[in-house]
Short mmCIF file of C-alpha atoms and ligand atoms in Angstrom, two decimals:
data_model
loop_
_atom_site.label_atom_id
_atom_site.label_comp_id
_atom_site.label_asym_id
_atom_site.label_seq_id
_atom_site.Cartn_x
_atom_site.Cartn_y
_atom_site.Cartn_z
CA UNK F 1 -0.11 -0.08 -0.22
CA UNK F 2 2.43 2.40 1.17
CA UNK F 3 4.73 1.59 -2.13
CA UNK F 4 1.58 2.14 -4.31
CA UNK F 5 0.82 5.59 -2.35
CA UNK F 6 4.48 6.33 -3.24
CA UNK F 7 3.82 5.55 -6.95
CA UNK F 8 0.95 8.11 -6.82
CA UNK F 9 2.53 10.48 -5.39
CA UNK F 10 5.95 10.37 -6.99
CA UNK F 11 3.24 10.97 -10.60
CA UNK F 12 1.96 13.62 -9.19
CA UNK F 13 4.42 15.33 -8.46
CA UNK F 14 6.54 14.66 -12.19
CA UNK F 15 2.67 16.03 -13.46
CA UNK F 16 2.81 19.16 -11.18
CA UNK F 17 5.94 20.17 -12.30
CA UNK F 18 4.92 20.26 -15.85
CA UNK F 19 1.64 21.48 -15.04
CA UNK F 20 0.85 24.98 -16.73
CA UNK F 21 -2.38 25.74 -16.79
CA UNK F 22 -5.54 25.60 -14.32
CA UNK F 23 -7.56 23.46 -16.52
CA UNK F 24 -4.24 20.91 -16.80
CA UNK F 25 -4.70 20.74 -12.99
CA UNK F 26 -8.41 20.16 -12.73
CA UNK F 27 -7.66 17.53 -14.51
CA UNK F 28 -4.56 15.86 -12.58
CA UNK F 29 -6.39 16.69 -9.30
CA UNK F 30 -9.51 13.91 -11.21
CA UNK F 31 -6.80 11.62 -12.29
CA UNK F 32 -5.47 11.05 -8.35
CA UNK F 33 -8.18 11.94 -6.19
CA UNK F 34 -11.45 11.79 -8.71
CA UNK F 35 -14.30 9.23 -8.36
CA UNK F 36 -12.57 7.25 -10.92
CA UNK F 37 -8.57 8.62 -9.98
CA UNK F 38 -6.04 6.43 -8.59
CA UNK F 39 -6.25 7.32 -4.61
CA UNK F 40 -10.05 6.27 -4.61
CA UNK F 41 -9.34 3.07 -6.55
CA UNK F 42 -6.97 1.85 -3.99
CA UNK F 43 -9.77 3.32 -1.40
CA UNK F 44 -11.70 0.93 -3.14
CA UNK F 45 -9.59 -1.95 -3.28
CA UNK F 46 -9.23 -2.16 0.05
CA UNK F 47 -12.12 -4.98 0.40
CA UNK F 48 -9.46 -7.08 0.39
CA UNK F 49 -7.58 -6.15 2.52
CA UNK F 50 -7.68 -8.41 5.95
CA UNK F 51 -9.93 -6.60 8.82
CA UNK F 52 -6.68 -5.64 10.61
CA UNK F 53 -5.32 -3.76 7.78
CA UNK F 54 -7.69 -2.15 6.82
CA UNK F 55 -7.69 0.77 9.73
CA UNK F 56 -3.75 1.16 8.75
CA UNK F 57 -4.49 1.21 4.90
CA UNK F 58 -7.59 3.68 5.63
CA UNK F 59 -5.73 6.23 7.53
CA UNK F 60 -2.75 6.09 5.37
CA UNK F 61 -4.86 7.01 1.95
CA UNK F 62 -6.33 9.51 4.46
CA UNK F 63 -3.46 11.01 5.46
CA UNK F 64 -2.02 11.08 1.23
CA UNK F 65 -5.57 12.76 0.59
CA UNK F 66 -5.09 15.20 2.43
CA UNK F 67 -1.11 16.03 1.61
CA UNK F 68 -2.08 15.84 -2.30
CA UNK F 69 -4.83 17.83 -2.02
CA UNK F 70 -2.49 20.63 -0.13
CA UNK F 71 -0.07 20.03 -2.57
CA UNK F 72 -3.24 20.74 -5.63
CA UNK F 73 -3.93 23.72 -3.76
CA UNK F 74 -0.43 25.02 -3.72
CA UNK F 75 0.23 24.44 -7.25
CA UNK F 76 -3.29 26.22 -8.28
CA UNK F 77 -2.13 29.83 -5.97
CA UNK F 78 0.72 29.69 -7.91
CA UNK F 79 -1.21 29.31 -11.13
CA UNK F 80 -3.68 31.93 -10.03
CA UNK F 81 -1.23 34.09 -9.43
CA UNK F 82 0.43 33.59 -12.29
CA UNK F 83 -2.23 34.67 -14.57
CA UNK F 84 -3.32 37.53 -12.90
CA UNK F 85 -0.16 38.88 -12.97
CA UNK F 86 -0.06 37.80 -17.34
CA UNK F 87 -3.68 39.90 -17.22
CA UNK F 88 -1.57 42.94 -15.41
CA UNK F 89 0.87 43.01 -18.03
CA UNK F 90 -1.37 42.51 -21.30
CA UNK F 91 -3.84 45.52 -19.99
CA UNK F 92 -1.40 47.84 -18.54
CA UNK F 93 -1.84 51.20 -20.23
CA UNK F 94 0.88 53.06 -21.56
CA UNK F 95 0.32 56.58 -19.82
CA UNK F 96 3.22 58.45 -21.42
CA UNK F 97 1.81 57.62 -24.86
CA UNK F 98 0.22 60.59 -26.54
CA UNK F 99 -3.14 60.55 -26.75
CA UNK F 100 -5.78 60.22 -29.87
CA UNK F 101 -6.52 64.43 -30.38
CA UNK F 102 -9.98 65.41 -30.24
CA UNK F 103 -10.63 67.46 -33.59
CA UNK F 104 -10.31 71.10 -32.96
CA UNK F 105 -13.25 72.42 -34.30
CA UNK F 106 -13.69 75.92 -36.11
CA UNK F 107 -15.46 79.47 -37.10
CA UNK F 108 -18.27 79.38 -39.38
CA UNK F 109 -17.50 81.41 -42.41
CA UNK F 110 -20.53 83.37 -42.20
CA UNK F 111 -19.23 84.31 -38.15
CA UNK F 112 -16.09 85.47 -39.76
CA UNK F 113 -17.46 87.78 -41.80
CA UNK F 114 -20.33 88.72 -39.20
CA UNK F 115 -17.10 89.53 -36.58
CA UNK F 116 -14.97 91.45 -39.41
CA UNK F 117 -18.48 93.69 -40.56
CA UNK F 118 -18.98 93.95 -36.70
CA UNK F 119 -15.24 95.33 -35.84
CA UNK F 120 -15.89 98.16 -38.76
CA UNK F 121 -18.41 99.74 -36.96
CA UNK F 122 -17.85 99.37 -33.58
CA UNK F 123 -14.91 100.84 -34.58
CA UNK F 124 -16.44 103.48 -36.17
CA UNK F 125 -18.45 104.38 -33.01
CA UNK F 126 -21.45 101.87 -33.24
CA UNK F 127 -22.76 99.70 -30.37
CA UNK F 128 -24.67 96.17 -30.70
CA UNK F 129 -27.72 95.70 -30.09
CA UNK F 130 -30.19 93.06 -30.67
CA UNK F 131 -33.91 92.70 -30.73
CA UNK F 132 -36.01 89.23 -30.56
CA UNK F 133 -36.38 86.85 -33.61
CA UNK F 134 -39.89 86.19 -33.06
CA UNK F 135 -41.93 89.59 -33.21
CA UNK F 136 -45.00 91.15 -32.99
CA UNK F 137 -46.56 92.56 -36.03
CA UNK F 138 -46.36 95.87 -34.67
CA UNK F 139 -42.65 96.95 -34.81
CA UNK F 140 -41.76 94.34 -37.94
CA UNK F 141 -44.46 96.28 -40.44
CA UNK F 142 -46.31 98.77 -38.28
CA UNK F 143 -43.65 101.10 -37.00
CA UNK F 144 -41.43 100.37 -40.02
CA UNK F 145 -44.23 102.18 -42.23
CA UNK F 146 -45.23 98.41 -43.46
CA UNK F 147 -48.61 99.18 -44.51
CA UNK F 148 -51.20 96.66 -43.95
CA UNK F 149 -51.97 95.49 -47.67
CA UNK F 150 -48.48 95.26 -48.38
CA UNK F 151 -47.31 91.89 -50.16
CA UNK F 152 -44.57 91.83 -47.44
CA UNK F 153 -47.30 90.71 -45.31
CA UNK F 154 -48.57 88.24 -47.21
CA UNK F 155 -48.25 84.56 -45.34
CA UNK F 156 -46.45 83.29 -48.09
CA UNK F 157 -44.15 85.32 -47.90
CA UNK F 158 -44.03 85.71 -43.63
CA UNK F 159 -44.02 83.03 -40.98
CA UNK F 160 -46.98 83.60 -38.61
CA UNK F 161 -47.13 82.35 -34.80
CA UNK F 162 -50.32 84.29 -35.25
CA UNK F 163 -52.07 87.25 -35.46
CA UNK F 164 -49.84 89.55 -34.36
CA UNK F 165 -46.57 87.65 -33.97
CA UNK F 166 -44.49 86.35 -36.92
CA UNK F 167 -40.79 85.48 -36.92
CA UNK F 168 -38.95 89.47 -38.31
CA UNK F 169 -38.57 89.04 -41.70
CA UNK F 170 -35.58 91.95 -41.54
CA UNK F 171 -33.67 93.26 -38.64
CA UNK F 172 -35.15 96.78 -39.18
CA UNK F 173 -37.93 96.27 -36.18
CA UNK F 174 -35.00 96.73 -34.28
CA UNK F 175 -34.35 100.06 -35.34
CA UNK F 176 -37.89 100.99 -33.84
CA UNK F 177 -37.31 99.75 -30.26
CA UNK F 178 -33.83 101.19 -30.14
CA UNK F 179 -35.74 104.95 -31.18
CA UNK F 180 -38.63 103.97 -28.56
CA UNK F 181 -36.11 103.19 -25.64
CA UNK F 182 -33.28 105.58 -26.74
CA UNK F 183 -32.47 109.08 -26.46
CA UNK F 184 -30.46 110.56 -29.77
CA UNK F 185 -27.44 110.46 -30.60
CA UNK F 186 -27.95 107.35 -31.94
CA UNK F 187 -25.66 104.87 -33.51
CA UNK F 188 -26.15 101.44 -33.19
CA UNK F 189 -25.76 98.18 -35.23
CA UNK F 190 -28.40 94.98 -34.81
CA UNK F 191 -27.16 91.47 -36.05
CA UNK F 192 -29.44 89.08 -36.15
CA UNK F 193 -31.58 86.02 -38.00
CA UNK F 194 -34.10 86.93 -40.02
CA UNK F 195 -37.11 84.59 -41.56
CA UNK F 196 -39.10 84.30 -44.71
CA UNK F 197 -41.00 81.62 -46.53
CA UNK F 198 -38.69 80.65 -48.91
CA UNK F 199 -37.78 77.53 -50.67
CA UNK F 200 -34.33 76.62 -50.14
CA UNK F 201 -32.48 76.75 -53.35
CA UNK F 202 -28.66 78.28 -54.12
CA UNK F 203 -29.79 81.83 -53.52
CA UNK F 204 -32.22 81.67 -51.16
CA UNK F 205 -33.12 80.00 -47.67
CA UNK F 206 -35.80 80.81 -45.23
CA UNK F 207 -33.41 81.77 -42.66
CA UNK F 208 -30.73 84.09 -43.21
CA UNK F 209 -28.84 86.67 -41.57
CA UNK F 210 -28.73 90.73 -42.22
CA UNK F 211 -27.44 93.80 -40.20
CA UNK F 212 -29.08 96.71 -39.64
CA UNK F 213 -27.25 99.83 -38.99
CA UNK F 214 -28.73 102.93 -37.09
CA UNK F 215 -27.61 106.44 -37.05
CA UNK F 216 -29.76 109.06 -35.20
CA UNK F 217 -28.65 113.12 -34.70
CA UNK F 218 -29.15 115.87 -35.63
CA UNK F 219 -28.09 117.32 -39.40
CA UNK F 220 -27.27 114.01 -40.63
CA UNK F 221 -27.42 113.50 -44.15
CA UNK F 222 -26.97 111.31 -47.05
CA UNK F 223 -23.42 112.45 -47.39
CA UNK F 224 -23.19 111.00 -44.05
CA UNK F 225 -24.69 107.48 -45.03
CA UNK F 226 -22.15 107.34 -47.84
CA UNK F 227 -19.73 107.81 -46.26
CA UNK F 228 -20.28 105.51 -43.71
CA UNK F 229 -20.90 102.35 -46.28
CA UNK F 230 -17.31 103.63 -48.16
CA UNK F 231 -15.48 103.80 -44.83
CA UNK F 232 -17.15 100.41 -44.27
CA UNK F 233 -16.39 98.67 -47.84
CA UNK F 234 -12.93 99.48 -47.49
CA UNK F 235 -12.57 98.51 -43.99
CA UNK F 236 -13.90 94.98 -45.36
CA UNK F 237 -12.12 94.53 -48.43
CA UNK F 238 -9.48 96.97 -48.96
CA UNK F 239 -8.50 100.41 -50.75
CA UNK F 240 -10.20 100.94 -53.87
CA UNK F 241 -13.85 99.30 -53.07
CA UNK F 242 -16.37 101.63 -53.32
CA UNK F 243 -19.97 101.99 -53.30
CA UNK F 244 -22.46 102.69 -56.05
CA UNK F 245 -26.09 103.90 -54.68
CA UNK F 246 -28.87 102.90 -57.20
CA UNK F 247 -32.48 104.43 -56.05
CA UNK F 248 -34.47 102.71 -54.29
CA UNK F 249 -37.57 102.17 -52.55
CA UNK F 250 -38.88 100.92 -48.96
CA UNK F 251 -41.31 101.91 -46.75
CA UNK F 252 -39.41 102.99 -43.82
CA UNK F 253 -36.46 105.39 -45.61
CA UNK F 254 -36.93 108.08 -48.14
CA UNK F 255 -34.89 108.59 -49.85
CA UNK F 256 -33.94 104.87 -50.35
CA UNK F 257 -31.15 103.31 -52.18
CA UNK F 258 -29.63 100.05 -52.74
CA UNK F 259 -25.89 99.66 -52.55
CA UNK F 260 -23.38 97.82 -55.00
CA UNK F 261 -19.88 97.35 -53.85
CA UNK F 262 -17.04 96.49 -56.07
CA UNK F 263 -17.06 93.52 -56.97
CA UNK F 264 -13.79 91.31 -55.19
CA UNK F 265 -13.45 89.38 -57.37
CA UNK F 266 -12.30 91.60 -60.61
CA UNK F 267 -12.08 95.00 -59.03
CA UNK F 268 -14.75 96.00 -61.04
CA UNK F 269 -13.40 94.84 -64.52
CA UNK F 270 -16.35 92.86 -64.99
CA UNK F 271 -16.10 88.53 -64.40
CA UNK F 272 -18.37 85.62 -63.75
CA UNK F 273 -18.63 86.31 -60.31
CA UNK F 274 -20.41 90.26 -60.57
CA UNK F 275 -21.94 89.21 -64.49
CA UNK F 276 -19.65 91.94 -66.17
CA UNK F 277 -21.15 94.43 -64.13
CA UNK F 278 -18.15 95.20 -61.81
CA UNK F 279 -20.89 95.44 -58.81
CA UNK F 280 -22.12 93.50 -56.19
CA UNK F 281 -25.49 94.31 -54.58
CA UNK F 282 -24.56 93.65 -50.79
CA UNK F 283 -27.19 96.50 -49.29
CA UNK F 284 -30.33 98.51 -48.72
CA UNK F 285 -30.47 101.89 -47.27
CA UNK F 286 -31.95 105.47 -46.78
CA UNK F 287 -32.76 107.94 -44.41
CA UNK F 288 -34.99 107.57 -41.93
CA UNK F 289 -38.25 107.96 -42.92
CA UNK F 290 -39.72 110.90 -40.98
CA UNK F 291 -43.13 109.43 -40.58
CA UNK F 292 -41.06 106.24 -38.74
CA UNK F 293 -39.45 108.70 -36.65
CA UNK F 294 -42.09 110.02 -35.53
CA UNK F 295 -44.07 107.01 -34.70
CA UNK F 296 -40.85 105.80 -32.71
CA UNK F 297 -40.99 109.29 -31.05
CA UNK F 298 -37.82 111.33 -32.11
CA UNK F 299 -38.59 114.83 -33.84
CA UNK F 300 -38.44 115.26 -37.26
CA UNK F 301 -37.77 118.69 -37.05
CA UNK F 302 -35.16 118.61 -34.88
CA UNK F 303 -33.38 115.09 -35.65
CA UNK F 304 -33.02 112.87 -39.16
CA UNK F 305 -31.12 110.08 -39.15
CA UNK F 306 -29.89 106.90 -41.51
CA UNK F 307 -30.56 103.11 -41.75
CA UNK F 308 -29.33 100.00 -43.36
CA UNK F 309 -29.63 96.88 -43.75
CA UNK F 310 -26.51 94.32 -44.49
CA UNK F 311 -27.11 90.39 -45.83
CA UNK F 312 -24.53 88.59 -44.48
CA UNK F 313 -24.47 85.41 -46.71
CA UNK F 314 -24.41 87.91 -49.65
CA UNK F 315 -21.05 89.25 -47.86
CA UNK F 316 -19.84 86.12 -46.83
CA UNK F 317 -20.14 84.34 -50.21
CA UNK F 318 -18.76 86.90 -52.30
CA UNK F 319 -15.65 87.14 -50.11
CA UNK F 320 -14.85 83.56 -49.92
CA UNK F 321 -16.26 82.66 -53.71
CA UNK F 322 -19.23 80.61 -52.35
CA UNK F 323 -21.45 79.97 -55.48
CA UNK F 324 -24.40 77.95 -53.47
CA UNK F 325 -25.99 79.56 -50.23
CA UNK F 326 -27.09 75.70 -48.85
CA UNK F 327 -23.43 75.19 -48.04
CA UNK F 328 -23.36 77.47 -45.25
CA UNK F 329 -26.44 75.72 -43.86
CA UNK F 330 -25.56 71.95 -44.44
CA UNK F 331 -23.03 72.01 -41.84
CA UNK F 332 -20.50 69.66 -43.53
CA UNK F 333 -16.76 70.40 -41.48
CA UNK F 334 -15.31 69.22 -44.96
CA UNK F 335 -16.40 72.37 -46.70
CA UNK F 336 -16.82 74.89 -43.05
CA UNK F 337 -12.67 73.93 -42.23
CA UNK F 338 -11.41 75.54 -45.19
CA UNK F 339 -12.19 79.19 -43.69
CA UNK F 340 -9.80 79.64 -40.68
N1 DAH Q 1 -35.39 95.61 -44.35
C1 DAH Q 1 -34.54 95.90 -45.59
C2 DAH Q 1 -34.91 94.33 -46.07
O1 DAH Q 1 -35.30 93.35 -45.15
C3 DAH Q 1 -32.97 96.07 -45.76
C4 DAH Q 1 -33.17 97.50 -45.41
C5 DAH Q 1 -33.15 98.30 -46.33
C6 DAH Q 1 -32.76 97.92 -44.42
C7 DAH Q 1 -33.19 100.05 -46.35
C8 DAH Q 1 -32.68 99.13 -43.96
C9 DAH Q 1 -32.59 100.21 -44.83
O2 DAH Q 1 -32.20 99.34 -42.89
O3 DAH Q 1 -32.65 101.67 -44.73
O4 DAH Q 1 -34.40 93.89 -47.33
#
């Protein structure tokens, strides 16, 4: 019996030495201590022993079982520790390795241009004011001298929230809001979103941007308007860029003009961008209609003023040679990233 146990121990020792995984160890445990294992077989064979031998053999087997179990457990602890160490090695994070950099964003080309335009005017002493995009009919139309039957009021052109509330169709209502809350001299600009019920195409969008300007003081003339806009054109585009005034009509200004800038693409020679004219239309302007001054609480006998409304999309497209308005609204970073 002793010999048999020693044989099993020898087997266990050699196999433990080469055992390199927890699965192999478990198989070894079953092979020695399992129900059909070698030691269990010895236990079964005890029936053939004499009654005197049996307790001795039983004790030997039990001691062997304890010893083998301890040996197996020791090896198991070792293998587990090794496995854990290997896992830790595998999963280490190299904190010194440079991280994947997040993509940096960029400023939208319209914001770039708007910032420049705003800088031009603040540099001339204008103050930036704002007004609501959801506007009362009263400010958007009534105080801008746009009569009840005017086509601009048609629901086909204007987004109505209800009978008296619209999405502002221009930034001009901020003129009224400013005159009603400030005393002259007034020198403000108001950049912002405006809305019109247009289908989106290469030159139209239901939402776009304007920058309104308003100056009210004593003895303000059309020459001041022209000087201001010429200064603006030069600051934005450089020397040699000037304005051309064409007579026009707006209900809130009298007289009114539409203003072209020298085409930046060809410097006035005529090209595809300006359709051969040498000029690009960018804004509407005029002397504030005395009736508007009156409605907004300013005495037209004492004060006069001028106003203008610049299309920011127009200027941006012209500035960067962007052929389709939709590019400005699609948010495609491959396009937008080009204007840093
Ligand atoms: N509000 C006009 C528009 O949306 C633009 C405009 C024209 C604004 C003349 C003005 C102005 O202040 O004087 O088309």
